[in-house]
Coordinates of C-alpha atoms in Angstrom, one line a residue:
X1266 CA -25.5 -75.4 53.0
X1267 CA -25.3 -71.8 52.0
X1268 CA -26.9 -70.7 48.8
X1269 CA -25.6 -67.6 46.8
X1270 CA -27.9 -65.7 44.5
X1271 CA -26.5 -63.5 41.8
X1272 CA -28.5 -60.7 40.1
X1273 CA -27.6 -59.2 36.8
X1274 CA -28.7 -55.7 35.7
X1275 CA -29.1 -54.7 32.1
X1276 CA -27.8 -51.0 32.0
X1277 CA -29.0 -49.1 29.0
X1278 CA -26.9 -46.2 27.6
X1279 CA -29.3 -43.3 27.1
X1280 CA -26.8 -40.4 27.5
X1281 CA -25.4 -38.4 24.7
X1282 CA -21.7 -38.0 24.3
X1283 CA -19.8 -35.3 26.1
X1284 CA -18.7 -32.7 23.6
X1285 CA -15.7 -30.3 23.8
X1286 CA -15.3 -27.6 21.2
X1287 CA -11.6 -27.1 20.6
X1288 CA -12.0 -24.6 17.8
X1289 CA -13.6 -22.1 17.0
X1290 CA -12.9 -20.1 20.2
X1291 CA -14.9 -17.2 21.5
X1292 CA -12.8 -14.6 19.6
X1293 CA -12.8 -12.5 16.4
X1294 CA -11.1 -14.1 13.4
X1295 CA -9.3 -12.1 10.7
X1296 CA -8.8 -12.9 7.0
X1297 CA -5.3 -14.2 7.9
X1298 CA -6.9 -16.9 10.1
X1299 CA -8.4 -18.6 7.2
X1300 CA -8.8 -21.4 6.3
X1301 CA -10.5 -21.8 9.7
X1302 CA -10.5 -25.4 11.1
X1303 CA -13.4 -26.4 13.3
X1304 CA -12.4 -29.1 15.8
X1305 CA -14.4 -31.0 18.4
X1306 CA -13.7 -34.0 20.7
X1307 CA -16.1 -36.5 22.3
X1308 CA -15.6 -38.5 25.5
X1309 CA -16.6 -41.7 23.8
X1310 CA -16.6 -43.1 20.3
X1311 CA -19.1 -41.2 18.2
X1312 CA -21.2 -41.8 15.1
X1313 CA -22.3 -38.9 13.0
X1314 CA -21.2 -35.4 14.1
X1315 CA -22.6 -32.3 12.4
X1316 CA -22.2 -28.6 12.9
X1317 CA -24.3 -25.6 12.1
X1318 CA -23.7 -21.8 12.1
X1319 CA -27.3 -20.7 11.6
X1320 CA -29.4 -22.6 14.1
X1321 CA -29.8 -25.8 12.1
X1322 CA -30.9 -24.2 8.8
X1323 CA -27.8 -25.6 7.2
X1324 CA -25.9 -28.5 8.8
X1325 CA -22.5 -29.8 7.8
X1326 CA -20.8 -33.2 8.4
X1327 CA -17.5 -33.2 10.3
X1328 CA -14.8 -35.7 9.5
X1329 CA -13.9 -38.3 12.2
X1330 CA -10.4 -39.4 13.3
X1331 CA -9.4 -43.1 13.6
X1332 CA -10.9 -43.5 17.0
X1333 CA -14.1 -41.6 16.2
X1334 CA -13.5 -39.3 19.2
X1335 CA -12.2 -36.3 17.3
X1336 CA -14.0 -34.5 14.4
X1337 CA -13.0 -31.6 12.2
X1338 CA -14.2 -29.5 9.3
X1339 CA -12.5 -26.6 7.3
X1340 CA -14.0 -23.3 6.2
X1341 CA -11.9 -21.5 3.5
X1342 CA -13.8 -18.2 3.9
X1343 CA -16.7 -16.6 5.7
X1344 CA -18.5 -13.3 5.5
X1345 CA -18.0 -10.7 8.3
X1346 CA -20.4 -11.1 11.2
X1347 CA -21.2 -13.0 14.4
X1348 CA -21.8 -16.8 14.4
X1349 CA -23.0 -19.4 16.8
X1350 CA -21.2 -22.7 16.2
X1351 CA -23.4 -25.6 17.4
X1352 CA -22.5 -29.3 17.4
X1353 CA -25.0 -32.2 16.8
X1354 CA -23.1 -35.3 18.1
X1355 CA -24.4 -38.9 18.1
X1356 CA -22.7 -41.8 19.9
X1357 CA -22.8 -45.4 18.6
X1358 CA -26.0 -46.1 20.6
X1359 CA -27.7 -43.2 18.8
X1360 CA -27.8 -40.8 21.7
X1361 CA -27.4 -37.1 20.7
X1362 CA -25.9 -34.1 22.4
X1363 CA -26.8 -30.8 20.7
X1364 CA -26.3 -28.4 23.7
X1365 CA -22.7 -27.3 23.2
X1366 CA -22.1 -24.0 21.4
X1367 CA -19.5 -21.3 20.9
X1368 CA -20.1 -17.7 19.7
X1369 CA -17.4 -16.2 17.5
X1370 CA -17.1 -13.5 14.9
X1371 CA -15.3 -12.7 11.6
X1372 CA -13.9 -9.3 10.7
X1373 CA -12.0 -8.8 7.5
X1374 CA -10.8 -5.4 8.6
X1375 CA -9.0 -6.8 11.6
X1376 CA -5.3 -7.2 10.9
X1377 CA -3.1 -9.8 12.5
X1378 CA -0.2 -10.1 10.0
X1379 CA 1.8 -7.8 7.7
X1380 CA -0.3 -7.6 4.5
X1381 CA -1.7 -5.6 1.6
X1382 CA -4.7 -3.4 2.4
X1383 CA -6.6 -3.5 -0.9
X1384 CA -10.3 -2.6 -0.1
X1385 CA -11.2 1.0 -0.8
X1386 CA -13.2 3.0 1.8
X1387 CA -12.2 0.7 4.6
X1388 CA -10.9 1.2 8.2
X1389 CA -8.4 -1.6 9.1
X1390 CA -7.5 -2.2 12.7
X1391 CA -4.3 -3.9 14.0
X1392 CA -5.0 -6.7 16.5
X1393 CA -1.5 -7.2 17.8
X1394 CA 2.1 -6.0 17.4
X1395 CA 4.1 -7.3 14.4
X1396 CA 7.7 -8.0 13.4
X1397 CA 8.9 -8.6 9.9
X1398 CA 12.0 -8.7 7.7
X1399 CA 10.5 -6.7 4.8
X1400 CA 7.8 -4.2 4.1
X1401 CA 4.9 -4.6 6.6
X1402 CA 1.9 -2.9 5.0
X1403 CA 1.2 -2.0 1.4
X1404 CA -1.8 0.1 0.7
X1405 CA -3.4 -0.4 -2.8
X1406 CA -6.7 1.4 -2.7
X1407 CA -8.1 4.8 -2.1
X1408 CA -9.5 6.0 1.2
X1409 CA -7.9 3.4 3.4
X1410 CA -7.4 3.9 7.1
X1411 CA -4.8 1.9 9.0
X1412 CA -5.4 2.2 12.8
X1413 CA -2.5 0.7 14.5
X1414 CA -4.7 0.6 17.5
X1415 CA -1.8 1.2 20.0
X1416 CA 0.3 -1.7 18.6
X1417 CA 3.6 -1.6 16.8
X1418 CA 5.1 -2.7 13.5
X1419 CA 8.8 -3.5 13.8
X1420 CA 11.4 -4.3 11.0
X1421 CA 14.8 -5.7 11.2
X1422 CA 16.8 -2.5 10.7
X1423 CA 19.1 -3.7 7.9
X1424 CA 17.7 -2.5 4.6
X1425 CA 16.7 1.0 3.6
X1426 CA 14.3 -0.5 1.0
X1427 CA 12.0 -2.0 3.7
X1428 CA 9.0 0.2 4.6
X1429 CA 6.7 0.1 7.6
X1430 CA 3.8 1.4 5.3
X1431 CA 4.1 1.9 1.6
X1432 CA 1.4 3.7 -0.5
X1433 CA 2.0 4.6 -4.1
X1434 CA -0.5 6.2 -6.4
X1435 CA -3.6 6.2 -4.1
X1436 CA -5.3 9.0 -2.3
X1437 CA -6.9 9.7 1.1
X1438 CA -4.8 7.4 3.2
X1439 CA -4.8 7.7 7.0
X1440 CA -2.2 6.0 9.3
X1441 CA -2.6 6.6 13.0
X1442 CA -2.2 5.6 16.6
X1443 CA 0.8 3.3 17.0
X1444 CA 4.5 2.7 16.6
X1445 CA 6.6 2.1 13.4
X1446 CA 10.1 1.0 14.2
X1447 CA 13.3 -0.1 12.4
X1448 CA 12.3 0.4 8.8
X1449 CA 14.3 2.2 6.0
X1450 CA 11.2 4.3 5.7
X1451 CA 8.6 4.3 8.5
X1452 CA 6.0 5.6 6.0
X1453 CA 6.7 5.9 2.2
X1454 CA 4.1 7.9 0.3
X1455 CA 4.5 8.7 -3.4
X1456 CA 2.2 10.0 -6.2
X1457 CA -1.1 10.8 -4.5
X1458 CA -2.9 13.3 -2.4
X1459 CA -4.6 14.1 0.9
X1460 CA -3.1 11.7 3.4
X1461 CA -3.2 12.0 7.2
X1462 CA -0.4 10.7 9.4
X1463 CA -1.1 11.3 13.1
X1464 CA -0.4 10.1 16.6
X1465 CA 2.6 7.9 15.5
X1466 CA 5.9 7.0 17.1
X1467 CA 8.5 6.4 14.5
X1468 CA 12.2 5.5 15.1
X1469 CA 14.9 3.3 13.7
X1470 CA 18.4 2.2 14.7
X1471 CA 20.8 -0.1 12.8
X1472 CA 23.1 -0.5 9.8
X1473 CA 20.8 0.0 6.8
X1474 CA 23.6 -0.4 4.3
X1475 CA 26.4 1.4 2.5
X1476 CA 25.4 4.9 1.4
X1477 CA 21.9 4.4 2.7
X1478 CA 19.4 7.0 3.7
X1479 CA 16.5 6.3 6.1
X1480 CA 13.4 8.4 6.6
X1481 CA 10.8 8.5 9.4
X1482 CA 8.2 9.8 6.9
X1483 CA 8.9 10.1 3.2
X1484 CA 6.5 12.1 1.0
X1485 CA 7.2 12.6 -2.7
X1486 CA 4.9 14.1 -5.3
X1487 CA 1.9 14.2 -3.0
X1488 CA -0.2 17.3 -2.0
X1489 CA -2.3 18.5 0.9
X1490 CA -1.1 16.0 3.5
X1491 CA -1.6 16.4 7.2
X1492 CA 1.3 15.3 9.5
X1493 CA 0.3 16.0 13.1
X1494 CA 1.1 14.9 16.7
X1495 CA 3.9 12.5 15.7
X1496 CA 7.2 11.7 17.4
X1497 CA 9.7 11.0 14.6
X1498 CA 12.9 10.8 16.5
X1499 CA 16.0 8.8 17.2
X1500 CA 16.6 7.7 13.6
X1501 CA 20.2 6.3 13.9
X1502 CA 21.7 4.9 10.7
X1503 CA 25.1 3.4 11.3
X1504 CA 25.8 2.4 7.8
X1505 CA 28.9 3.7 6.1
X1506 CA 28.3 7.2 4.4
X1507 CA 24.7 7.0 5.7
X1508 CA 22.0 9.6 6.3
X1509 CA 18.8 10.1 8.2
X1510 CA 15.8 12.4 7.7
X1511 CA 13.0 12.6 10.2
X1512 CA 10.4 14.1 7.8
X1513 CA 11.2 14.5 4.1
X1514 CA 8.8 16.3 1.8
X1515 CA 9.9 16.6 -1.8
X1516 CA 9.3 16.8 -5.5
X1517 CA 6.4 19.2 -5.8
X1518 CA 4.6 18.0 -2.7
X1519 CA 2.8 21.2 -1.8
X1520 CA 0.2 22.6 0.6
X1521 CA 1.0 20.2 3.5
X1522 CA 0.1 20.9 7.1
X1523 CA 2.8 19.9 9.6
X1524 CA 1.7 20.6 13.2
X1525 CA 2.7 19.5 16.7
X1526 CA 5.4 17.0 15.7
X1527 CA 8.7 16.2 17.5
X1528 CA 11.4 15.5 15.0
X1529 CA 14.6 15.2 17.0
X1530 CA 17.9 13.4 17.4
X1531 CA 18.1 12.0 13.9
X1532 CA 21.5 11.1 12.5
X1533 CA 23.5 9.0 10.1
X1534 CA 27.2 8.7 9.8
X1535 CA 27.3 11.5 7.2
X1536 CA 24.3 13.7 7.9
X1537 CA 21.0 13.9 9.7
X1538 CA 18.0 16.3 9.5
X1539 CA 14.8 16.9 11.4
X1540 CA 12.6 18.3 8.6
X1541 CA 13.6 18.7 4.9
X1542 CA 11.5 20.4 2.3
X1543 CA 12.7 20.0 -1.3
X1544 CA 10.7 21.6 -4.2
X1545 CA 7.8 21.9 -1.8
X1546 CA 5.8 25.1 -1.5
X1547 CA 2.9 26.6 0.4
X1548 CA 3.3 24.4 3.5
X1549 CA 2.2 25.3 7.0
X1550 CA 4.6 24.3 9.7
X1551 CA 3.4 25.2 13.3
X1552 CA 4.4 24.2 16.8
X1553 CA 7.0 21.6 15.9
X1554 CA 10.2 20.7 17.7
X1555 CA 13.3 19.6 15.8
X1556 CA 16.1 19.5 18.2
X1557 CA 19.6 17.8 18.4
X1558 CA 19.7 16.6 14.8
X1559 CA 23.1 15.8 13.4
X1560 CA 22.9 18.5 10.7
X1561 CA 20.0 20.9 10.6
X1562 CA 16.7 21.3 12.4
X1563 CA 15.1 22.1 9.1
X1564 CA 16.4 22.4 5.5
X1565 CA 14.5 24.2 2.8
X1566 CA 15.8 23.5 -0.7
X1567 CA 14.1 25.2 -3.6
X1568 CA 11.0 25.6 -1.5
X1569 CA 9.0 28.9 -1.3
X1570 CA 5.9 30.5 0.3
X1571 CA 6.1 28.4 3.4
X1572 CA 4.8 29.6 6.8
X1573 CA 6.6 28.8 10.0
X1574 CA 5.0 29.6 13.4
X1575 CA 6.2 28.9 16.9
X1576 CA 8.6 26.1 16.1
X1577 CA 11.6 25.1 18.2
X1578 CA 14.9 24.3 16.5
X1579 CA 17.4 24.0 19.3
X1580 CA 20.8 22.3 19.7
X1581 CA 21.2 21.1 16.1
X1582 CA 24.8 20.3 15.4
X1583 CA 25.0 22.5 12.3
X1584 CA 22.1 25.0 11.6
X1585 CA 18.7 25.6 13.2
X1586 CA 17.0 26.7 9.9
X1587 CA 18.9 26.4 6.6
X1588 CA 17.1 28.1 3.7
X1589 CA 19.1 27.0 0.7
X1590 CA 19.2 29.0 -2.5
X1591 CA 22.7 29.8 -3.8
X1592 CA 23.3 29.0 -7.4
X1593 CA 19.9 27.5 -8.0
X1594 CA 17.5 28.2 -10.9
X1595 CA 14.6 28.1 -8.4
X1596 CA 15.8 29.5 -5.1
X1597 CA 13.8 29.3 -1.9
X1598 CA 11.9 32.6 -1.3
X1599 CA 9.0 34.3 0.5
X1600 CA 9.2 31.9 3.5
X1601 CA 7.7 33.5 6.6
X1602 CA 9.2 32.6 10.0
X1603 CA 7.6 33.9 13.2
X1604 CA 7.7 33.0 16.9
X1605 CA 9.4 30.0 18.3
X1606 CA 13.0 29.3 19.5
X1607 CA 16.3 28.7 17.8
X1608 CA 19.3 28.2 20.1
X1609 CA 22.4 26.2 20.7
X1610 CA 23.2 25.5 17.0
X1611 CA 26.7 24.2 16.3
X1612 CA 27.2 26.8 13.6
X1613 CA 24.3 29.3 12.9
X1614 CA 20.8 29.8 14.1
X1615 CA 19.5 30.7 10.6
X1616 CA 21.3 30.6 7.2
X1617 CA 19.5 32.2 4.2
X1618 CA 21.2 31.9 0.8
X1619 CA 20.1 34.7 -1.3
X1620 CA 22.2 34.3 -4.5

């Protein structure tokens, strides 16, 4: 007879659960990412799962799903800074795993969506390119910088009341380093002083509406602005009786500096200008190129004491430089033009109305 012996082993579970941190990730979160949901999964049913952001000084309980293998918690806001997310996970046998961590950060100046920039003395940085059907950025504080950081803001090119950036009544705004496309106004600036718009590409193409006018940069009632190193070209407004202005400075906006810009090939169905100064005095315009615009390279209307040096106004369909003054109570006068090039105009190189 053969005898069979059977042995039974009592295997004790003394291993903590395997933990996977789904969120947060090792990235920087912006204000638009909140509320921020923390989520972890376990490789077995768990018991209590906690998380900490400060090395265990404060621990917070996470909420389990039905199978006790997934846990989450929500943070509605967090201060700027770097954080280490650590999980304390217990399984049903009481074994714990507290070795899994993720480092992440929060930066309220990082921009990931079109929004209002409302904190004074702040430099905001764009994290990614954006598209929108309305105005993208509204600035509502003094001394705000928007660094597009090499990215673009793009509109839908169908409404001249949509702006890439709008700032009204605030001072010391800087917008730089990126693209602004397909808005009725790439930048709209009214009622404030001392702005800087630099290293921007601005263009637009579409039907912006009946009797619509689009602008690359629109400045009205603001003084001592600096517009430098921009390409404000290829504004193409196909709306009926439409117009386009690359750079428009009007309504007592004085003492502006306009240097090293290209403002070319701007047109509407009815008219198109490179640079237009209206009721704008004592500006400095140096080393700019305004070529191939539908009407004039530059139009001065009731604007005096402006200095033009080494600018190029070639191949504009009507006039290279049009200094308007006929029949006006405040004619344009004492404008100094030196150096540069004016050629290939459809009508005249320079027109000066004196009476």
